XYZ file of C-alpha atoms in Angstrom:
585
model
C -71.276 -37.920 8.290
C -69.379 -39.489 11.395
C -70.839 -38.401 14.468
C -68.066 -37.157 17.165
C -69.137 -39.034 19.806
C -67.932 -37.383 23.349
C -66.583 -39.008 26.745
C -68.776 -38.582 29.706
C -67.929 -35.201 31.669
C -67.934 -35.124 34.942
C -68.440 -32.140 37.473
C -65.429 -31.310 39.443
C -66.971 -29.958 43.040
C -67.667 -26.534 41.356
C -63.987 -25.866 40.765
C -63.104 -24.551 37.102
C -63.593 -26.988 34.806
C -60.974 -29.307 33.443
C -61.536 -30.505 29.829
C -59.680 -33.212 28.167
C -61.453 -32.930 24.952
C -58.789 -31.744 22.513
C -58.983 -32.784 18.972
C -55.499 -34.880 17.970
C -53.419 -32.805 15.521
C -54.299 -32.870 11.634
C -57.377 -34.110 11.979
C -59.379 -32.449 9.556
C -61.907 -29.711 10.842
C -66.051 -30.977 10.266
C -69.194 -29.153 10.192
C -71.297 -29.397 13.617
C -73.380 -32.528 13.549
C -77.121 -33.034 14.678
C -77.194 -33.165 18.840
C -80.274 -34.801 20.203
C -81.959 -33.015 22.841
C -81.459 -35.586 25.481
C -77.680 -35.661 24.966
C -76.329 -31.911 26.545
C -73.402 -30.473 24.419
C -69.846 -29.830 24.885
C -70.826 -26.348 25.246
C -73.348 -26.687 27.700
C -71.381 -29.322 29.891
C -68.327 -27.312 30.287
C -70.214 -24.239 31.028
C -72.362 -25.496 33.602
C -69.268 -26.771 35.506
C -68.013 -23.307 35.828
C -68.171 -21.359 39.212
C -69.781 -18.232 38.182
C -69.063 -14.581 40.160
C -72.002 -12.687 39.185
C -73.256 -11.575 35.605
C -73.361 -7.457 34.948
C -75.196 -5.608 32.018
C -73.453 -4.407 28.886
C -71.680 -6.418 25.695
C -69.885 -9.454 26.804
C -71.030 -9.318 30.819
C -73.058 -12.867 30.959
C -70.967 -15.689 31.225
C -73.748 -18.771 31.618
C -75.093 -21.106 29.476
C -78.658 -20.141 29.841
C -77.282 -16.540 28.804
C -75.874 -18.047 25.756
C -78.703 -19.566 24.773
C -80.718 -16.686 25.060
C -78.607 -14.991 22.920
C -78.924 -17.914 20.284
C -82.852 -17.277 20.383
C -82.238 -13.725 19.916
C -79.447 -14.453 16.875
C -81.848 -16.781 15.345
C -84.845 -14.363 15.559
C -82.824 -11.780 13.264
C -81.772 -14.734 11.029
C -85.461 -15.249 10.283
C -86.350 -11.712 10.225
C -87.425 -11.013 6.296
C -86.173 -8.440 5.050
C -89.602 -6.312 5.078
C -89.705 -3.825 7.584
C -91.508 -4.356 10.778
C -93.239 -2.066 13.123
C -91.880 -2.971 16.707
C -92.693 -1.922 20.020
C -93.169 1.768 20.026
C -90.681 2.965 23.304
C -90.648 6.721 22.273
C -93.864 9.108 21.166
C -94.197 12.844 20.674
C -96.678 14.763 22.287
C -98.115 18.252 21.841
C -97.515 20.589 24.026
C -95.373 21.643 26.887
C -94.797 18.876 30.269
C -95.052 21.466 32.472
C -98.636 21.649 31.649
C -99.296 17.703 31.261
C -100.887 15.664 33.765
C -97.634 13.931 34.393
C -95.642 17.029 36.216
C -96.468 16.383 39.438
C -95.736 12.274 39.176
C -91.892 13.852 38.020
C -89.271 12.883 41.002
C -86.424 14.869 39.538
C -85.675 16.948 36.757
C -82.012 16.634 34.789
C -80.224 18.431 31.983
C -79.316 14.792 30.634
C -80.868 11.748 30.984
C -78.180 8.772 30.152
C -80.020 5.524 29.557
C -77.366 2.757 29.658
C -74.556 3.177 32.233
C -71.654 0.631 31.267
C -70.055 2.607 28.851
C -72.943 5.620 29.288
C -71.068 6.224 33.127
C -68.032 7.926 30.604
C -70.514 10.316 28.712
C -71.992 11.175 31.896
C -69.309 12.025 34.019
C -67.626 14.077 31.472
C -71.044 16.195 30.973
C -71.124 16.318 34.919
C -67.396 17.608 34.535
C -69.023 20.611 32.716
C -71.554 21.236 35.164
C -74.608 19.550 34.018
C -76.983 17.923 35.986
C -76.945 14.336 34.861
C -78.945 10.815 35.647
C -77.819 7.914 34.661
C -80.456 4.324 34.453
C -79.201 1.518 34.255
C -81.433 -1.967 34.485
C -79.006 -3.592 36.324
C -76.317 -2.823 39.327
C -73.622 -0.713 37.528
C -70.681 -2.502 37.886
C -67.924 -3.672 34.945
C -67.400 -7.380 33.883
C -65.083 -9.645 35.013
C -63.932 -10.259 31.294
C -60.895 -7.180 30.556
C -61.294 -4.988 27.981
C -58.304 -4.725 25.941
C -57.210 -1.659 24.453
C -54.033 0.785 23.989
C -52.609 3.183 26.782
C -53.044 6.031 23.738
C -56.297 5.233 23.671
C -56.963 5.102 26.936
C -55.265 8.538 27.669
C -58.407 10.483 26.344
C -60.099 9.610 29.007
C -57.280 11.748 31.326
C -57.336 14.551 27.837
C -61.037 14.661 28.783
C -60.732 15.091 32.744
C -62.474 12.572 34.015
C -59.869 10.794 34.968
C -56.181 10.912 36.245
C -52.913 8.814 35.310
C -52.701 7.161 38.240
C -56.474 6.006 38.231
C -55.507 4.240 34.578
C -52.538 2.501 36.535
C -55.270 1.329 39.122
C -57.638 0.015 36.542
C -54.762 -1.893 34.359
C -54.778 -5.840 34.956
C -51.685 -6.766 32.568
C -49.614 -5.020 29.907
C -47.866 -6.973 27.396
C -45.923 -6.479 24.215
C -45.350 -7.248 21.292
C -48.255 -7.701 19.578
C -48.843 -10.236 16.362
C -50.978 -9.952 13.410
C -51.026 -13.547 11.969
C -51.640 -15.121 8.629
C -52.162 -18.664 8.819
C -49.719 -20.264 6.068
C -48.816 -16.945 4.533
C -46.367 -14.920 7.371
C -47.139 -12.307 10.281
C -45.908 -9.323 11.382
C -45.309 -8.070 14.779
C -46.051 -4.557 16.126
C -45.811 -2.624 20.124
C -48.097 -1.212 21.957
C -51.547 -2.585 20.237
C -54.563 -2.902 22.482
C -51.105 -4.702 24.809
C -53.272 -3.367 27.768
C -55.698 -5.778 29.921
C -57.971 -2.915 31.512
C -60.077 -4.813 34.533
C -64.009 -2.666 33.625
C -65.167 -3.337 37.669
C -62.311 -1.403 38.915
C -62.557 0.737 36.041
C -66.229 1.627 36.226
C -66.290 1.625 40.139
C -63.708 4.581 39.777
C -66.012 6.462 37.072
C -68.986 5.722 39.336
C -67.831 7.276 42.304
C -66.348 10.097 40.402
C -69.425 10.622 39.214
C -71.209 11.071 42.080
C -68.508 13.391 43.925
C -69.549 15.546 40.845
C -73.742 15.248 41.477
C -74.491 12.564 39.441
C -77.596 10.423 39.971
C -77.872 7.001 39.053
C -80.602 4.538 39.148
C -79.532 1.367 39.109
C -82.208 -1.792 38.770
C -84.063 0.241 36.896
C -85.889 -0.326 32.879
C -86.494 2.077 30.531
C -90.466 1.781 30.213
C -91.478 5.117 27.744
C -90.022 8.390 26.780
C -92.303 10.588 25.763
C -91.132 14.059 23.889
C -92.402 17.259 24.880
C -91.905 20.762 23.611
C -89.845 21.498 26.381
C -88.483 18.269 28.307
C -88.539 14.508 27.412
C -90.339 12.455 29.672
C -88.909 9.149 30.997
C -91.117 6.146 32.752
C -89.179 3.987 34.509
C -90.231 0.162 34.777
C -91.414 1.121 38.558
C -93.277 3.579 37.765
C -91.414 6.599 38.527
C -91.322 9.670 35.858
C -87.792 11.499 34.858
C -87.728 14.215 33.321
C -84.626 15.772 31.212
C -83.801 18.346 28.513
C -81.539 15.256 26.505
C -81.705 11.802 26.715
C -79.265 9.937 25.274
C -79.479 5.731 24.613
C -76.694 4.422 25.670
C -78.546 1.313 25.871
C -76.051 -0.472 23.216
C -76.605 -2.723 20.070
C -80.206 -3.689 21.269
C -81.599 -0.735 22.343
C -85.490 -0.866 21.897
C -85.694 2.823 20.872
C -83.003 2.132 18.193
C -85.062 -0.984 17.302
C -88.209 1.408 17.098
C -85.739 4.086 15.092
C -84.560 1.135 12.515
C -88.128 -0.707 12.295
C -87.009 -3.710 13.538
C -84.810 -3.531 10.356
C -82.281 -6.488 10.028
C -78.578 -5.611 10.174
C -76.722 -4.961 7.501
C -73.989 -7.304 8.660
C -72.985 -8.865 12.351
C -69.954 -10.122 14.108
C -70.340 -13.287 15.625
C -67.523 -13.839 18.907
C -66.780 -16.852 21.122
C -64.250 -17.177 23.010
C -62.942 -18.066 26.924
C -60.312 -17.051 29.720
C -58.138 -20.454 30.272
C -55.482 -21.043 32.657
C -52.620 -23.131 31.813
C -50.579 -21.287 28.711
C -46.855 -21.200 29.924
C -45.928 -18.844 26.709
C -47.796 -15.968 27.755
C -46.058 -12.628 27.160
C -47.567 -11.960 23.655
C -50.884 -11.227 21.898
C -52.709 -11.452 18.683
C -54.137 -8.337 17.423
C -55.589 -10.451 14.347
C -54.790 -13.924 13.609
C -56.511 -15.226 10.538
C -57.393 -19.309 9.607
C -55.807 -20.383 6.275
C -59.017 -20.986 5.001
C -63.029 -20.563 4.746
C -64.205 -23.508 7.061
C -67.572 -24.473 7.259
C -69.420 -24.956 10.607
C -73.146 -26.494 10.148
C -74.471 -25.275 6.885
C -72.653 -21.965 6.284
C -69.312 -21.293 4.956
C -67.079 -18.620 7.490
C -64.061 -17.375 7.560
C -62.400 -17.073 11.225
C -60.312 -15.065 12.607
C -58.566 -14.943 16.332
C -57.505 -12.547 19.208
C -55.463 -13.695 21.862
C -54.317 -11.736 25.047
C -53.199 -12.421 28.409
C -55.164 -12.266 31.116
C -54.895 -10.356 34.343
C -55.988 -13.075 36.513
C -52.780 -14.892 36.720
C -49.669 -15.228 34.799
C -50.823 -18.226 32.653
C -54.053 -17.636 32.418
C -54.934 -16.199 28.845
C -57.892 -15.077 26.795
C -59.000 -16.469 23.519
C -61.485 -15.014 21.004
C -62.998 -16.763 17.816
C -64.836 -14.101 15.744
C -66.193 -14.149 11.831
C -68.323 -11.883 10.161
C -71.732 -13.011 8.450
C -74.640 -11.989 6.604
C -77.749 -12.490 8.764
C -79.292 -15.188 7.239
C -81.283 -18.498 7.761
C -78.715 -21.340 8.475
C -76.159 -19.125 9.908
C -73.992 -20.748 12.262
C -75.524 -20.409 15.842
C -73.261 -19.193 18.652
C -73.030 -22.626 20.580
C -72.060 -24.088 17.192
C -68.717 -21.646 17.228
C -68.218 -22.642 20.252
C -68.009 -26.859 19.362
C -66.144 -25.985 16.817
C -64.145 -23.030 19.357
C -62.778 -26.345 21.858
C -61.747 -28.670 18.829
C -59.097 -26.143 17.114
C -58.361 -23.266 20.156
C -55.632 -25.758 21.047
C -53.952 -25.900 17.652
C -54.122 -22.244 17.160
C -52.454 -21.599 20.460
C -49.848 -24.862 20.785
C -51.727 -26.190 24.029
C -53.154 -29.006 24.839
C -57.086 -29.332 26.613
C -55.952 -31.582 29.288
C -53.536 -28.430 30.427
C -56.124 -25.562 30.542
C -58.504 -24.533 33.264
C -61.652 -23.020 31.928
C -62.287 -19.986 33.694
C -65.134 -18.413 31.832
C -66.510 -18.625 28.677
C -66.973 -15.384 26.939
C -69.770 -14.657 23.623
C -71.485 -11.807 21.561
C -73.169 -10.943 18.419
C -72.287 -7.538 17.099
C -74.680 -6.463 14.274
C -73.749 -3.210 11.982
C -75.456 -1.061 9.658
C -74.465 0.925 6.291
C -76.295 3.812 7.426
C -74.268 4.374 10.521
C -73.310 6.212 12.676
C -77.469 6.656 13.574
C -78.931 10.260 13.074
C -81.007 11.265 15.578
C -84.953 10.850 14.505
C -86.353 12.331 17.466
C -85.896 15.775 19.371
C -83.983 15.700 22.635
C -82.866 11.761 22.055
C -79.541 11.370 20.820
C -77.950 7.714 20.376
C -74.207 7.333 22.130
C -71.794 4.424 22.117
C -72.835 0.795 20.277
C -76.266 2.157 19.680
C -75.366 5.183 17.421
C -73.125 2.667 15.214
C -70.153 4.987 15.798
C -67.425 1.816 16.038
C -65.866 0.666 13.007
C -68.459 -2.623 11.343
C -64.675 -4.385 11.517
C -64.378 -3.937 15.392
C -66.568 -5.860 18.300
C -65.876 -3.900 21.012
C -66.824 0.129 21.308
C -64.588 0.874 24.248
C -61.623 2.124 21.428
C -64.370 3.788 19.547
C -66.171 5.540 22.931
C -62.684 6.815 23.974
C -61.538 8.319 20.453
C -65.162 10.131 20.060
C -65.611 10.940 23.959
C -64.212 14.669 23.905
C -65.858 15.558 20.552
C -69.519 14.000 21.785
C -69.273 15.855 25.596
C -67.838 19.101 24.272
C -71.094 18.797 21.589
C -73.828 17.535 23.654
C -72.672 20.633 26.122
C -73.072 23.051 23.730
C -76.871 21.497 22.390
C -77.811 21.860 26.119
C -76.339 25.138 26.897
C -77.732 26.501 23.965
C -81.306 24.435 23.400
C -80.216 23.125 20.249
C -82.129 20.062 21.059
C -84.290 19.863 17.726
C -83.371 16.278 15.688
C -81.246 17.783 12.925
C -79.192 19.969 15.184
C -78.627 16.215 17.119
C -77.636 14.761 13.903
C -74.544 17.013 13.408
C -73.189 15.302 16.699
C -73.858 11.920 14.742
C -72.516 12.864 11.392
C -71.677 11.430 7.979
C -68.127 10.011 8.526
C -66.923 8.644 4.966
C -63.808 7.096 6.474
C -66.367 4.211 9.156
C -68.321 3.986 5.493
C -65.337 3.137 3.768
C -64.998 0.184 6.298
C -67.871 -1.513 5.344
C -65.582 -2.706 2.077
C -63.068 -4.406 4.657
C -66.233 -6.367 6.428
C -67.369 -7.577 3.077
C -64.013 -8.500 1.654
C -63.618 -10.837 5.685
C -67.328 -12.079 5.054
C -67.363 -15.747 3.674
C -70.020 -15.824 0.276
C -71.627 -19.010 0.095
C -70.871 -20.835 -3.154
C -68.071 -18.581 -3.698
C -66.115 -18.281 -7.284
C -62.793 -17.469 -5.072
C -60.203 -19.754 -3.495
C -60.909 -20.252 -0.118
C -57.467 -18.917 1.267
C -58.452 -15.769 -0.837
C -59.032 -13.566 2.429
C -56.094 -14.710 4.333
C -54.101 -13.801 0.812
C -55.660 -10.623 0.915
C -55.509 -9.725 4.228
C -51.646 -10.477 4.338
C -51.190 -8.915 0.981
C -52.509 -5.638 2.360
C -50.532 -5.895 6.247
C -47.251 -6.588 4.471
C -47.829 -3.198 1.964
C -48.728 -1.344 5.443
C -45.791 -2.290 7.245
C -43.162 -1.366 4.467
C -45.376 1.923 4.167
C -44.249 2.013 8.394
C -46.004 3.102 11.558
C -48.241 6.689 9.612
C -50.209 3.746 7.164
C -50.326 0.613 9.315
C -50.880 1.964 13.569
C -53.677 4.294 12.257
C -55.336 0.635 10.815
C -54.983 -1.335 13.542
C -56.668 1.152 15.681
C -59.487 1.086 13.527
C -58.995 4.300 12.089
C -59.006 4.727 8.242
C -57.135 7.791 6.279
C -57.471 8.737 3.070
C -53.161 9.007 1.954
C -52.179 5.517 3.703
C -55.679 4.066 2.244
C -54.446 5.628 -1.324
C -50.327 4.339 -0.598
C -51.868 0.632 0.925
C -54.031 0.140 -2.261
C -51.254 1.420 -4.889
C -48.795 -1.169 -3.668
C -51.280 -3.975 -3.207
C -52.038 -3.703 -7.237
C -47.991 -3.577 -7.615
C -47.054 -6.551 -5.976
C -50.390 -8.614 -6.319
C -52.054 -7.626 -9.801
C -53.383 -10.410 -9.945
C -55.291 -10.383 -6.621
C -57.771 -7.454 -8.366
C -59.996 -9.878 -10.278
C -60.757 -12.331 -7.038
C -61.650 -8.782 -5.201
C -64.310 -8.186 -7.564
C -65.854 -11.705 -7.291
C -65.913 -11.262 -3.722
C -67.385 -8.105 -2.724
C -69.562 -7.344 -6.134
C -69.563 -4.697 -8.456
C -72.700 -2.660 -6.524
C -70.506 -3.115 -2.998
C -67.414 -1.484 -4.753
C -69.191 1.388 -6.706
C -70.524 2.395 -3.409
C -67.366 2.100 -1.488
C -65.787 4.284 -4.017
C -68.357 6.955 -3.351
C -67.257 7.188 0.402
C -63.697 6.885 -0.841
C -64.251 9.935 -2.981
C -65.756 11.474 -0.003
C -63.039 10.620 2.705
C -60.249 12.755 0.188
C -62.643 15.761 0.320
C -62.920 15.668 4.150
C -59.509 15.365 4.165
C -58.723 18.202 1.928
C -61.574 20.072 3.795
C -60.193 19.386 6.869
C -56.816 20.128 6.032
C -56.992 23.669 4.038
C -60.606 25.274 5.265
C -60.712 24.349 8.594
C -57.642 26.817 9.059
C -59.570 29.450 7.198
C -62.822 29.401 9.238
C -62.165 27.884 12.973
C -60.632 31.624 13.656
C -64.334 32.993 12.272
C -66.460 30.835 13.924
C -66.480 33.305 17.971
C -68.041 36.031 15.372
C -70.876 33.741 14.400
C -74.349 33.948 15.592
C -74.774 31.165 19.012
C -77.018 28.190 16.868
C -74.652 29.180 13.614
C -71.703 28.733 15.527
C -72.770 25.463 17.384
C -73.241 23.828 13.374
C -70.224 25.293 12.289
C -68.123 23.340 15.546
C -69.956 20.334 14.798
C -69.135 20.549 10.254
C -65.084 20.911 11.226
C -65.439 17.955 14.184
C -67.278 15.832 11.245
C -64.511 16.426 8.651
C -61.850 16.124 10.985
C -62.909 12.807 12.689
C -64.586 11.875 9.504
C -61.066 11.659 7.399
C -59.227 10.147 10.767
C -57.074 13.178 11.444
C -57.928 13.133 14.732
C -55.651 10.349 14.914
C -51.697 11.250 15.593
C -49.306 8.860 16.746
């Protein structure tokens, strides 16, 4: 194997960083050699010669290279992880009994209706249960503030947040960095498509969450910022929260907003290894001079392979807020967490040899701003039910976002109104016991039915198909969805999935590509497909539940007894949102 040797790098007084490392045209792609210790990587050099602002908490909010390789130990540790459950740390314990008679009362410094633990996407839970007239805390381990990185996402979407009252128009105009349109979904060697107004919205989170912040304190939120979730324990009446200094909260709900690593989910799952994880790299550049366009999805032709695994990647591409040529790039693939996956510094050497290709730029052109990461695990048994009373899971920890998507922004605005109008009524009424929880974190066939789209984007190692066979597929289905028009294909690229455009996409997939059925079958197994059809059979009975008994009992449910009525909200939210007809164009 030929070792690509590198030129010497050399810092540039702290400014961005200037590469000149781009990989000539048609030169094959290679797998990630063998890097002595003594000899620092691309990865590593560029990084370090970036000026950074200030890392924040949440998904996607460290920037350095000791960050990154942090997250490397961490990705490794679940790589290893066997497959035999593990007791972890135990965060959460029940205890006999009522708080107000526990030794701890007096130690309590304030008392709340809810408790949210996690505050960069938690801030939007608790400001809308503040709107209601709850009293809410929010902890958060470090300053509350949004990343520098934008979140992209579509004004639709972003809407709810106004739909829910926590917001106004005019503060969305405030916190949007760039718009841009149109929109591409790309097939590498096989054709793209082009759509409007798809995630064609650079939202900047600081300004964002500074708004949500201070509107949640004009409504009498507390937050505690620098502060660790230590214990909770659970009471009859209240949960008890430690904080990392000591101090004692106590709070009819808690909810863990504390994201994809959240040690009570850990404690919840057993330290359980995920089911499947999305693995991003990426960075904000300046220098693209074409710069009015996005990719929603841009797929490689082919499965590369990048150390010792076989991936497939795919790309997003958006302009940046920043300036008018800067631009961001994301790298992403989906794997099963396994020994000899592909690290996230290895994406990343492969990230500066073909980012240029993919985007017609040269290196010596760009200006590397930042350089973004993330590993997004997912589970079959999501969204999470809640296991304990008065804890319910919100955002990236509940495994509400679609096992396709690595961001929960889209999902945490789609779900917002549903989750606040529901965690209101627990509260109001003490519904507070685990399985009444659950119904707020239901069943939802059509997020199970995704599970068959992460499998068929997942790479298999010594595979029987060809290794274009996902790019075919994926174009094969995106060209059936955009003769079907906007009701099959917007829904889909918004991560929503409905049962009559899933039944009309798969119909005239087997019509034009018959022949595509058999290479399915080798890819995603027999067992993977007799499941999927299960939730398929289940998302046309929410549908049809949804659609001809909700009408019958919604004008019933006022005449129902309070805790009867509360399940009864919470069965028509879970078939509605469960078949995607929340959705509407």
């Amino acid at each position: 194997m030929a070792v690509h040797r590198l030129p010497p790098l050399l810092p540039i007084n702290g400014a961005p960083y200037h590469t000149s490392l781009c990989r000539p045209k048609g030169v094959a792609s290679f797998s990630i050699p063998f890097r002595a210790q003594s000899s620092p990587s691309r990865t590593q050099r560029i990084m370090e010669n970036i000026s950074l602002v200030g890392e924040v908490g949440g998904a996607g909010g460290a920037y350095s290279y000791s960050a990154l390789k942090r997250l490397d130990q961490l990705w490794s540790g679940i790589c290893s992880t066997p497959t035999v459950v593990q007791e972890p740390q135990k965060v959460v314990s029940s205890v006999s009994g009522t708080f107000h008679h526990s030794g701890s009362v007096d130690n309590a410094v304030e008392k709340f209706d809810v408790l949210v633990c996690g505050g960069t996407l938690g801030i939007f839970l608790a400001a809308a249960l503040s709107a209601k007239g709850l009293q809410v805390g929010v902890v958060e381990r470090n300053m509350l503030k949004g990343r520098a990185q934008e979140w992209n996402i579509s004004r639709k979407e972003l809407l709810e947040l106004v739909k829910v009252g926590i917001l106004v128009e005019e503060d969305i105009e405030q916190a949007i960095a760039v718009k841009f349109n149109p929109n591409r979904c790309g097939f590498e060697g096989k054709g793209e498509i082009w759509v409007e107004d798809i995630l064609n919205l650079g939202i900047s989170p600081a300004k964002l969450i500074e708004t949500m912040k201070s509107r949640f304190t004009s409504l009498g939120g507390v937050i505690f910022e620098g502060q660790s979730v230590s214990s909770i324990r659970i009471y009859e009446d209240v949960a008890a929260l430690q904080l990392s200094e000591g101090e004692i909260l106590s709070s009819r709900l808690i909810i863990d907003a504390m994201g994809n690593f959240s040690p009570v989910v850990k404690q919840v799952r057993h330290g359980r290894k995920p089911d499947g994880v999305c693995l991003v790299v990426g960075s904000c550049a300046r220098g693209f001079k074409d710069n009015d366009t996005s990719d929603v999805i841009y797929s490689s032709s082919s499965v590369k392979k990048i150390g010792s695994s076989e991936v497939q990647l795919f790309w997003e591409a958006f302009p940046a807020g920043s300036g008018p040529r800067d631009r961001t790039t994301y790298m992403f693939t989906y794997v099963d967490p396994q020994p000899g996956c592909p690290k996230l510094e290895d994406l990343l050497e492969y990230y500066w040899d073909v980012m240029p290709g993919y985007q017609g730029v040269s290196f010596d052109d760009l200006e590397i701003l930042r350089v973004v990461f993330g590993i997004f695990p997912t589970y079959c048994d999501s969204p999470l039910p809640a296991a304990f009373d008065r804890i319910l899971q919100f955002g990236d920890a509940s495994g509400m976002q679609s096992p396709v998507s690595f961001g929960g922004f889209g999902s945490l605005t789609r779900h917002l109104e549903r989750l606040s109008t529901g965690i209101y009524e627990a509260v109001s009424g003490n519904f507070l016991d685990s399985c009444n929880l659950s119904l707020l974190n239901p069943y939802m066939p059509n997020l199970s039915a995704s599970w068959l789209f992460q499998r068929a984007m997942s790479a298999k190692q010594q595979s029987e198909v060809s290794p274009d066979f996902i790019t075919e597929l994926l174009h094969a289905n995106f060209r059936s969805m955009e003769k079907l028009g906007d009701p099959v294909l917007r829904p889909f690229l918004q991560d929503v999935i409905q049962f009559w455009p899933l039944v009309k996409t798969l119909g005239l997939v087997m019509l034009t590509k018959p022949q595509i059925i058999a290479s399915i079958f080798k890819q995603v197994d027999l067992p993977v497909l007799l499941d999927w059809s299960g939730h398929f059979v289940m998302l046309g009975h929410y549908t049809f539940l949804s659609t001809f008994a909700d009408p019958l009992i919604r004008p019933l449910i006022s005449t129902f007894p309070p805790e009867m009525r509360y399940r009864w909200n919470r069965y028509l939210d879970a078939w509605k949102y469960g078949a995607g007809l929340d959705y509407e164009l």
